[in-house]
């Protein structure tokens, strides 16, 4: 038979143990509470989803057609033509890449009209993203558009607000004329805005626009853009809602 005898010293031990344990408990729950507090305060930004723009098949321009069109345009010397051919053939650009309708014409059509038609075609991805997630355009709080060179008036942001019926007090930003870096900048801008504006939904439209931006000259570094860029765009939804 086992007996537990508490003498004076062991009793005080138990009390000490109880209090140290209790301290551990208290410390643990304090740390837990602190972690929960930090988590609830932390400015997390979530990527909900994104869609990429898929141009209609009618906009496909095989490499051979592109080369032929640049030859017919009469804007380039032989060295530039050879250079473009070499780069296009080795750059990984495929025969199924797309260029806007204006570039399919001979000679190319560079009008603002053609540019706006291209922009509106790319806008279809916003609709796809909204319907995919059943998002009411009026629930968007922040809108950022990103385009390399096309900077129309009214702005791309205003065009989207009007076309899709976003709220009139949506915080909108149109980054244009910053080249490729605008894509990264627009994500970073959205993140910073979401850290300040609680419970918000941000839509980013990042797009290319080729119609009026095909370079017609003979400077090699500028010619590279003709060979590497094609129609494209992405719609990205970010949020800080839990
Ligand atoms: C594009 O099509 C041409 C002609 O059919 C072919 O010779 C060439 O290899 C194709 N290029 C690519 C990248 O698929
Ligand atoms: C210019 O805009 C009109 C009306 O939207 C359209 O019918 C026409 O095809 C456009 N022209 C070009 C070159 O894109
Ligand atoms: C932002 O726009 C530029 C210019 O159109 C483009 O080159 C870049 O790829 C875009 N960013 C993203 C992430 O698509
Ligand atoms: C250059 C440009 O288009 N700026 C516009 C960006 O978007 C804001 C808000 O829609 C407009 O006020 C600017 O004019």
Short mmCIF file of C-alpha atoms and ligand atoms in Angstrom, two decimals:
data_model
loop_
_atom_site.label_atom_id
_atom_site.label_comp_id
_atom_site.label_asym_id
_atom_site.label_seq_id
_atom_site.Cartn_x
_atom_site.Cartn_y
_atom_site.Cartn_z
CA UNK A 1 0.00 0.00 0.00
CA UNK A 2 1.28 3.41 -0.94
CA UNK A 3 0.96 6.36 1.32
CA UNK A 4 1.80 9.87 0.40
CA UNK A 5 3.09 11.80 3.27
CA UNK A 6 3.17 15.54 3.03
CA UNK A 7 5.57 16.93 5.47
CA UNK A 8 6.23 20.59 5.80
CA UNK A 9 8.93 20.71 3.10
CA UNK A 10 7.17 18.60 0.46
CA UNK A 11 4.00 20.67 0.87
CA UNK A 12 5.93 23.86 0.20
CA UNK A 13 7.49 22.07 -2.80
CA UNK A 14 4.05 21.33 -4.14
CA UNK A 15 3.03 24.94 -3.68
CA UNK A 16 6.19 26.11 -5.44
CA UNK A 17 5.63 23.59 -8.24
CA UNK A 18 2.01 24.70 -8.52
CA UNK A 19 3.04 28.33 -8.78
CA UNK A 20 5.85 27.67 -11.26
CA UNK A 21 3.49 25.55 -13.35
CA UNK A 22 0.89 28.26 -13.05
CA UNK A 23 3.50 30.77 -14.17
CA UNK A 24 4.26 28.58 -17.17
CA UNK A 25 0.57 28.38 -17.93
CA UNK A 26 0.17 32.08 -17.55
CA UNK A 27 3.25 32.72 -19.67
CA UNK A 28 2.07 30.28 -22.33
CA UNK A 29 -1.38 31.81 -22.50
CA UNK A 30 0.15 35.28 -22.58
CA UNK A 31 2.37 34.27 -25.51
CA UNK A 32 -0.62 32.68 -27.24
CA UNK A 33 -2.71 35.79 -26.70
CA UNK A 34 0.17 37.88 -28.05
CA UNK A 35 0.46 35.68 -31.18
CA UNK A 36 -3.30 35.90 -31.76
CA UNK A 37 -3.10 39.67 -31.29
CA UNK A 38 -0.21 39.95 -33.78
CA UNK A 39 -2.06 37.72 -36.29
CA UNK A 40 -5.21 39.80 -36.00
CA UNK A 41 -3.23 43.01 -36.36
CA UNK A 42 -0.97 41.77 -39.17
CA UNK A 43 -1.62 43.30 -42.56
CA UNK A 44 -2.06 40.16 -44.56
CA UNK A 45 -2.79 40.51 -48.24
CA UNK A 46 -4.32 37.55 -50.03
CA UNK A 47 -4.24 36.69 -53.72
CA UNK A 48 -7.79 35.56 -54.46
CA UNK A 49 -7.29 34.64 -58.10
CA UNK A 50 -6.06 35.88 -61.45
CA UNK A 51 -6.97 35.34 -65.10
CA UNK A 52 -4.87 35.81 -68.19
CA UNK A 53 -6.12 37.29 -71.40
CA UNK A 54 -6.46 34.88 -74.29
CA UNK A 55 -6.69 36.76 -77.56
CA UNK A 56 -9.21 35.58 -80.18
CA UNK A 57 -7.81 33.17 -82.77
CA UNK A 58 -8.51 35.76 -85.46
CA UNK A 59 -5.67 37.88 -84.00
CA UNK A 60 -3.03 35.17 -84.45
CA UNK A 61 -0.08 36.32 -86.51
CA UNK A 62 2.37 33.58 -87.55
CA UNK A 63 6.05 34.49 -87.54
CA UNK A 64 6.28 34.35 -91.34
CA UNK A 65 3.41 36.84 -91.69
CA UNK A 66 5.01 39.20 -89.18
CA UNK A 67 8.30 39.10 -91.10
CA UNK A 68 6.50 39.63 -94.39
CA UNK A 69 4.61 42.62 -92.97
CA UNK A 70 7.77 44.25 -91.66
CA UNK A 71 9.38 43.79 -95.09
CA UNK A 72 6.37 45.31 -96.90
CA UNK A 73 6.12 48.23 -94.51
CA UNK A 74 9.26 49.78 -96.03
CA UNK A 75 10.23 51.27 -92.65
CA UNK A 76 13.29 49.11 -92.00
CA UNK A 77 16.69 48.65 -93.66
CA UNK A 78 18.07 45.21 -94.50
CA UNK A 79 20.14 44.98 -91.31
CA UNK A 80 17.05 45.71 -89.17
CA UNK A 81 14.93 43.21 -91.11
CA UNK A 82 17.57 40.48 -90.65
CA UNK A 83 17.90 41.38 -86.97
CA UNK A 84 14.15 41.17 -86.35
CA UNK A 85 13.86 37.88 -88.21
CA UNK A 86 16.70 36.34 -86.18
CA UNK A 87 15.32 37.54 -82.84
CA UNK A 88 11.72 36.49 -83.57
CA UNK A 89 12.81 33.04 -84.68
CA UNK A 90 14.98 32.49 -81.61
CA UNK A 91 12.99 34.28 -78.93
CA UNK A 92 10.47 31.55 -78.24
CA UNK A 93 7.68 33.53 -79.87
CA UNK A 94 5.35 30.98 -81.44
CA UNK A 95 3.14 30.90 -84.50
CA UNK A 96 0.07 31.18 -82.29
CA UNK A 97 0.93 34.49 -80.64
CA UNK A 98 -1.40 37.38 -81.34
CA UNK A 99 -1.03 40.93 -82.51
CA UNK A 100 -3.91 43.42 -82.63
CA UNK A 101 -5.93 43.84 -85.85
CA UNK A 102 -4.13 47.06 -86.85
CA UNK A 103 -0.85 45.15 -87.27
CA UNK A 104 -2.58 42.65 -89.57
CA UNK A 105 -3.16 45.39 -92.14
CA UNK A 106 -0.73 46.35 -94.86
CA UNK A 107 0.43 48.99 -94.18
CA UNK A 108 0.00 48.80 -90.38
CA UNK A 109 -2.86 50.84 -88.89
CA UNK A 110 -1.56 52.81 -85.90
CA UNK A 111 -4.64 54.89 -85.13
CA UNK A 112 -5.97 55.69 -81.67
CA UNK A 113 -9.14 53.96 -82.85
CA UNK A 114 -7.19 50.72 -83.37
CA UNK A 115 -5.53 51.10 -79.97
CA UNK A 116 -8.86 51.56 -78.20
CA UNK A 117 -10.27 48.48 -79.95
CA UNK A 118 -7.33 46.43 -78.66
CA UNK A 119 -7.77 47.82 -75.14
CA UNK A 120 -11.46 46.94 -75.15
CA UNK A 121 -10.69 43.39 -76.31
CA UNK A 122 -8.31 42.92 -73.40
CA UNK A 123 -10.92 44.30 -70.98
CA UNK A 124 -12.89 41.07 -71.50
CA UNK A 125 -10.64 39.42 -68.94
CA UNK A 126 -12.08 41.64 -66.21
CA UNK A 127 -15.55 40.34 -67.02
CA UNK A 128 -14.26 36.75 -66.96
CA UNK A 129 -12.68 37.25 -63.55
CA UNK A 130 -15.85 38.86 -62.14
CA UNK A 131 -18.20 36.14 -63.40
CA UNK A 132 -15.84 33.33 -62.36
CA UNK A 133 -16.04 34.46 -58.73
CA UNK A 134 -19.49 35.97 -58.90
CA UNK A 135 -18.11 39.33 -57.79
CA UNK A 136 -20.27 42.41 -58.05
CA UNK A 137 -18.16 45.17 -59.64
CA UNK A 138 -19.55 47.54 -57.01
CA UNK A 139 -17.72 45.59 -54.29
CA UNK A 140 -14.32 46.55 -55.69
CA UNK A 141 -12.64 49.16 -53.49
CA UNK A 142 -9.32 49.64 -55.26
CA UNK A 143 -8.59 49.56 -58.99
CA UNK A 144 -5.12 49.71 -60.50
CA UNK A 145 -4.46 49.50 -64.23
CA UNK A 146 -1.01 48.82 -65.65
CA UNK A 147 -0.06 49.39 -69.25
CA UNK A 148 3.38 49.92 -70.76
CA UNK A 149 2.91 52.82 -73.12
CA UNK A 150 -0.75 53.40 -73.88
CA UNK A 151 -2.01 56.26 -71.73
CA UNK A 152 -5.31 57.43 -73.19
CA UNK A 153 -7.72 60.09 -71.99
CA UNK A 154 -10.08 59.12 -70.40
CA UNK A 155 -7.63 56.86 -68.58
CA UNK A 156 -7.75 53.06 -68.65
CA UNK A 157 -8.94 53.17 -65.03
CA UNK A 158 -11.83 55.50 -65.93
CA UNK A 159 -12.74 53.30 -68.90
CA UNK A 160 -13.03 50.25 -66.65
CA UNK A 161 -15.03 52.15 -64.01
CA UNK A 162 -17.55 53.20 -66.67
CA UNK A 163 -17.67 49.93 -68.58
CA UNK A 164 -18.19 47.66 -65.57
CA UNK A 165 -20.07 50.08 -63.32
CA UNK A 166 -17.63 50.28 -60.42
CA UNK A 167 -18.51 52.52 -57.48
CA UNK A 168 -17.88 56.22 -58.00
CA UNK A 169 -15.70 56.34 -54.86
CA UNK A 170 -13.41 53.47 -55.94
CA UNK A 171 -9.76 54.35 -55.39
CA UNK A 172 -8.35 54.18 -58.91
CA UNK A 173 -4.83 54.42 -60.23
CA UNK A 174 -3.57 54.11 -63.79
CA UNK A 175 0.09 53.35 -64.19
CA UNK A 176 1.15 53.99 -67.75
CA UNK A 177 4.36 54.81 -69.55
CA UNK A 178 6.54 52.90 -67.10
CA UNK A 179 7.30 49.90 -69.32
CA UNK A 180 7.42 46.43 -67.86
CA UNK A 181 8.25 47.61 -64.35
CA UNK A 182 4.65 48.83 -63.99
CA UNK A 183 3.48 45.24 -63.45
CA UNK A 184 5.52 44.85 -60.27
CA UNK A 185 4.79 48.43 -59.23
CA UNK A 186 1.04 47.87 -59.49
CA UNK A 187 1.19 44.81 -57.19
CA UNK A 188 3.31 46.73 -54.72
CA UNK A 189 0.93 49.71 -54.85
CA UNK A 190 -2.05 47.41 -54.22
CA UNK A 191 -0.29 45.82 -51.26
CA UNK A 192 0.51 49.21 -49.71
CA UNK A 193 -3.06 50.42 -50.19
CA UNK A 194 -4.47 47.23 -48.67
CA UNK A 195 -2.31 47.76 -45.58
CA UNK A 196 -4.04 51.08 -45.00
CA UNK A 197 -7.60 50.38 -46.16
CA UNK A 198 -9.13 47.57 -44.10
CA UNK A 199 -11.61 45.05 -45.46
CA UNK A 200 -10.98 45.92 -49.09
CA UNK A 201 -10.96 44.19 -52.45
CA UNK A 202 -8.42 45.29 -55.06
CA UNK A 203 -8.49 44.62 -58.78
CA UNK A 204 -5.35 45.00 -60.87
CA UNK A 205 -5.44 45.01 -64.65
CA UNK A 206 -2.01 44.63 -66.15
CA UNK A 207 -1.92 44.73 -69.92
CA UNK A 208 0.15 45.13 -73.02
CA UNK A 209 -0.91 47.34 -75.89
CA UNK A 210 0.85 46.92 -79.22
CA UNK A 211 -1.37 48.76 -81.68
CA UNK A 212 0.33 52.13 -81.67
CA UNK A 213 3.61 50.99 -80.19
CA UNK A 214 5.32 49.05 -82.95
CA UNK A 215 8.70 50.70 -83.40
CA UNK A 216 9.43 51.87 -86.93
CA UNK A 217 13.09 52.70 -87.00
CA UNK A 218 16.48 51.08 -87.18
CA UNK A 219 17.87 51.29 -83.62
CA UNK A 220 18.49 47.68 -82.60
CA UNK A 221 17.63 48.01 -78.91
CA UNK A 222 14.29 49.57 -79.83
CA UNK A 223 13.59 46.86 -82.42
CA UNK A 224 13.77 44.23 -79.69
CA UNK A 225 10.37 45.34 -78.39
CA UNK A 226 8.75 44.48 -81.75
CA UNK A 227 10.12 40.95 -81.48
CA UNK A 228 9.42 40.17 -77.84
CA UNK A 229 6.04 41.73 -77.02
CA UNK A 230 2.65 40.49 -78.15
CA UNK A 231 -0.96 40.99 -77.08
CA UNK A 232 -1.57 40.07 -73.47
CA UNK A 233 -2.96 40.98 -70.11
CA UNK A 234 -3.75 39.72 -66.63
CA UNK A 235 -6.47 40.53 -64.10
CA UNK A 236 -5.49 40.02 -60.46
CA UNK A 237 -7.74 40.10 -57.38
CA UNK A 238 -6.13 40.91 -54.02
CA UNK A 239 -7.85 41.30 -50.68
CA UNK A 240 -7.14 41.76 -46.98
CA UNK A 241 -10.50 40.36 -45.86
CA UNK A 242 -10.18 37.36 -43.49
C1 LIG B 1 6.06 28.49 -87.44
O1 LIG B 1 5.55 27.97 -88.62
C2 LIG B 1 6.52 27.74 -89.64
C3 LIG B 1 5.80 27.32 -90.90
O2 LIG B 1 4.84 26.37 -90.64
C4 LIG B 1 7.52 26.71 -89.15
O3 LIG B 1 8.52 26.51 -90.11
C5 LIG B 1 8.16 27.22 -87.87
O4 LIG B 1 9.01 26.23 -87.32
C6 LIG B 1 7.09 27.54 -86.84
N1 LIG B 1 7.73 28.14 -85.70
C7 LIG B 1 7.43 27.80 -84.43
C8 LIG B 1 8.17 28.51 -83.34
O5 LIG B 1 6.58 26.96 -84.17
C1 LIG B 2 -12.50 52.47 -85.98
O1 LIG B 2 -13.68 52.43 -85.18
C2 LIG B 2 -14.84 51.99 -85.87
C3 LIG B 2 -15.99 52.08 -84.90
O2 LIG B 2 -15.71 51.47 -83.69
C4 LIG B 2 -14.63 50.59 -86.41
O3 LIG B 2 -15.77 50.16 -87.12
C5 LIG B 2 -13.42 50.56 -87.30
O4 LIG B 2 -13.17 49.25 -87.76
C6 LIG B 2 -12.21 51.10 -86.56
N1 LIG B 2 -11.07 51.15 -87.45
C7 LIG B 2 -9.93 50.53 -87.21
C8 LIG B 2 -8.87 50.72 -88.20
O5 LIG B 2 -9.75 49.84 -86.22
C1 LIG B 3 2.50 45.77 -66.90
O1 LIG B 3 2.43 46.40 -68.12
C2 LIG B 3 3.57 46.27 -68.92
C3 LIG B 3 3.31 47.02 -70.13
O2 LIG B 3 2.16 46.63 -70.77
C4 LIG B 3 3.83 44.84 -69.28
O3 LIG B 3 4.98 44.70 -70.08
C5 LIG B 3 4.01 44.11 -68.03
O4 LIG B 3 4.21 42.76 -68.33
C6 LIG B 3 2.78 44.32 -67.21
N1 LIG B 3 2.92 43.56 -66.02
C7 LIG B 3 2.41 42.36 -65.86
C8 LIG B 3 2.63 41.73 -64.55
O5 LIG B 3 1.74 41.80 -66.72
C1 LIG B 4 -2.50 59.90 -67.19
C2 LIG B 4 -3.85 59.45 -66.76
O1 LIG B 4 -4.55 58.83 -67.51
N1 LIG B 4 -4.19 59.76 -65.52
C3 LIG B 4 -5.47 59.37 -64.94
C4 LIG B 4 -5.31 58.19 -64.02
O2 LIG B 4 -6.53 57.89 -63.37
C5 LIG B 4 -7.09 58.94 -62.61
C6 LIG B 4 -8.32 58.39 -61.95
O3 LIG B 4 -9.13 57.69 -62.82
C7 LIG B 4 -7.37 60.11 -63.54
O4 LIG B 4 -7.88 61.17 -62.78
C8 LIG B 4 -6.09 60.54 -64.22
O5 LIG B 4 -6.33 61.55 -65.14
#
